[in-house]
Amino acid sequence: MTSEEQQQEGTQDGQQEAKPQAPLATLAATQRPNQEFKKTLTDTLDKLFPNSPFTIDETTTDVNVHCPPEHLSWLVTTLKERKELAFDYLRNVSGVDYEEGLTCVYHFYSFKHGHTVQLTVKCPPDNVHIPSLTGLYATASWHEREAAEMFGFVFDGHPNLKNLLLEEDLDIHPLLKAHPLQKPEILQGIEDGTPGFDF
Amino acid sequence: MSTWPTTREMDIETDGFDTVDMSINVGPQHPATHGVFRMVLTVDGERVVDCEPYIGYLHRGLEKLTENADYRQSMGWWDRTDYLAGMCCEGAYCMAVEKLAGIEVPDRAEYIRVIMMELSRINSHFMFFGAFGADVGSMGTSFIYGWRERERIYDLMEEVAGDRMFPTYFRIGGVTMDLPDNFEQRCRWVLDSVKKGLEDFDGLLTGNEVFIERCRDLSPVTPEQGINWGLTGPMLRATGLKWDIRRAEPYSIYPHLKFEIPVGRQGDVFDRYMVRMAEAYQSVRIIEQCLDEMPKSGLVLNPSLPKTLRVNDAECYLRTEGTKGEYSIYAIAKGGNKPYRMKLRSPAFCSLSALREMVVGTYVADAIIILGSIDIVLGEVDK
């Protein structure tokens, strides 16, 4: 490398240091709750259902609606059929065990408007019944079967709620927090053994 | 006796014979099922009247394991989900944790990540072309064409990350090490070879009359049906809907990059193949842009990370465009060094749930092609 080149590189480096560029990464800026949509949703729900039992807040990425299980069918039908909401795509159904009753979380997307919403349905303790969404979205079928086998939900109205990923005759719910990690007696028929892994 | 529709109900001439439907078991160990997947076809002569898929043979309890391990320990398990494109899965996992914890990634690392993710996408699509061509009947030729290019990409990944299929190269906050010195030159050589490989496939399959006759007009899907069934990625774009998460809900540096979203017209099997073919060309274009524009030096890992990563109460649903469709992670943190819940929304799982609707009414040989056109990876379906 000649001295000229070194000088040029030096000046270039100096310029770059003098003008630091803003970070390009946009993850922090994108996939965030849409405030405009939040207002539309709040207004629509207030208008249709005065004194509604829904509360609306935000997660890191989505607008989040808390909904009791008995109002889920009404709310999802509204989300799907109102023109200003138009949620035509159910992306995900996920069970969560908060150790004070089960919670089922739904994510929807609207291809028309490009906005998303999250529904958090908290079941009371000792009750695992949630209305099934298979009548509204065909894709709900396998998602609900998975949540049912992993957490023990009962989706009322589901046509075929047998195990999907686990063996068909296995009646355990592995993703409950009370279920130990890889307990050997279930798989191997040993009565009492210590758990296999301890991280 | 039988509860299934008989040949008479399907208006097929039986010339006075009584016929009974037959069940055929396909899989779990069968080359046409692309892994350990089983389906039971009920057939009436050559025609499929019912199909029931059985999955779960590869279930490894990924979500339970992730809940019970440190954020950094789980990295290696996530590239075993979509094992044809391990880097895409690692990317999604890292971005989910970064979103929860609010960690920033240096620019150079973002470029390296995008290069690696797009190389993985090409890799996965080549596997599709090879296996799908073999499904349709080109015997071993397409498979060898696919593997030739995959081998070159794998060699490049081994040079960069030290491993071929499961590199575990990404880290929360960046990537584990910088690129080797001659990377740009090597990468451009691989891209040229990839372009030649795609042209070979064009010559072998795209213009082939037998291939076209077998794939065209087979199981067409409308956009409404696709959305209702939960199809995403190339499967949905084949129906004509221009929706790609890299554009619709962008992440990483994709908003700064120029690329097209290829779409099909009627969602049949041929369109699904053509969309993937066009996508592979677009991936090459993205990588070439990244090589041109990336900072030539700089950090590749965020230096301000703590020794033990603890994340306070947070919740996110992070969407990425995986190779098969929407690969998203719903993550919950409740303090401590372990995630409280990590749910994978795997694209092939949702596409596979629509298999029955797509297969019923077609011939047995076509059912195999339709299954192949979904491009399932059982590691991702079964978690």
PDB file of C-alpha atoms in Angstrom, chain A residues 1 72 114 165 172:
ATOM      1  CA  MET A   1       0.000   0.000   0.000  1.00  0.00           C
ATOM      2  CA  LEU A  72     -64.995 -14.216  22.141  1.00  0.00           C
ATOM      3  CA  GLY A 114     -52.548  -4.189   6.827  1.00  0.00           C
ATOM      4  CA  LEU A 165     -48.411 -33.762  17.596  1.00  0.00           C
ATOM      5  CA  ILE A 172     -50.757 -35.330  29.168  1.00  0.00           C
TER       6      ILE A 172
END
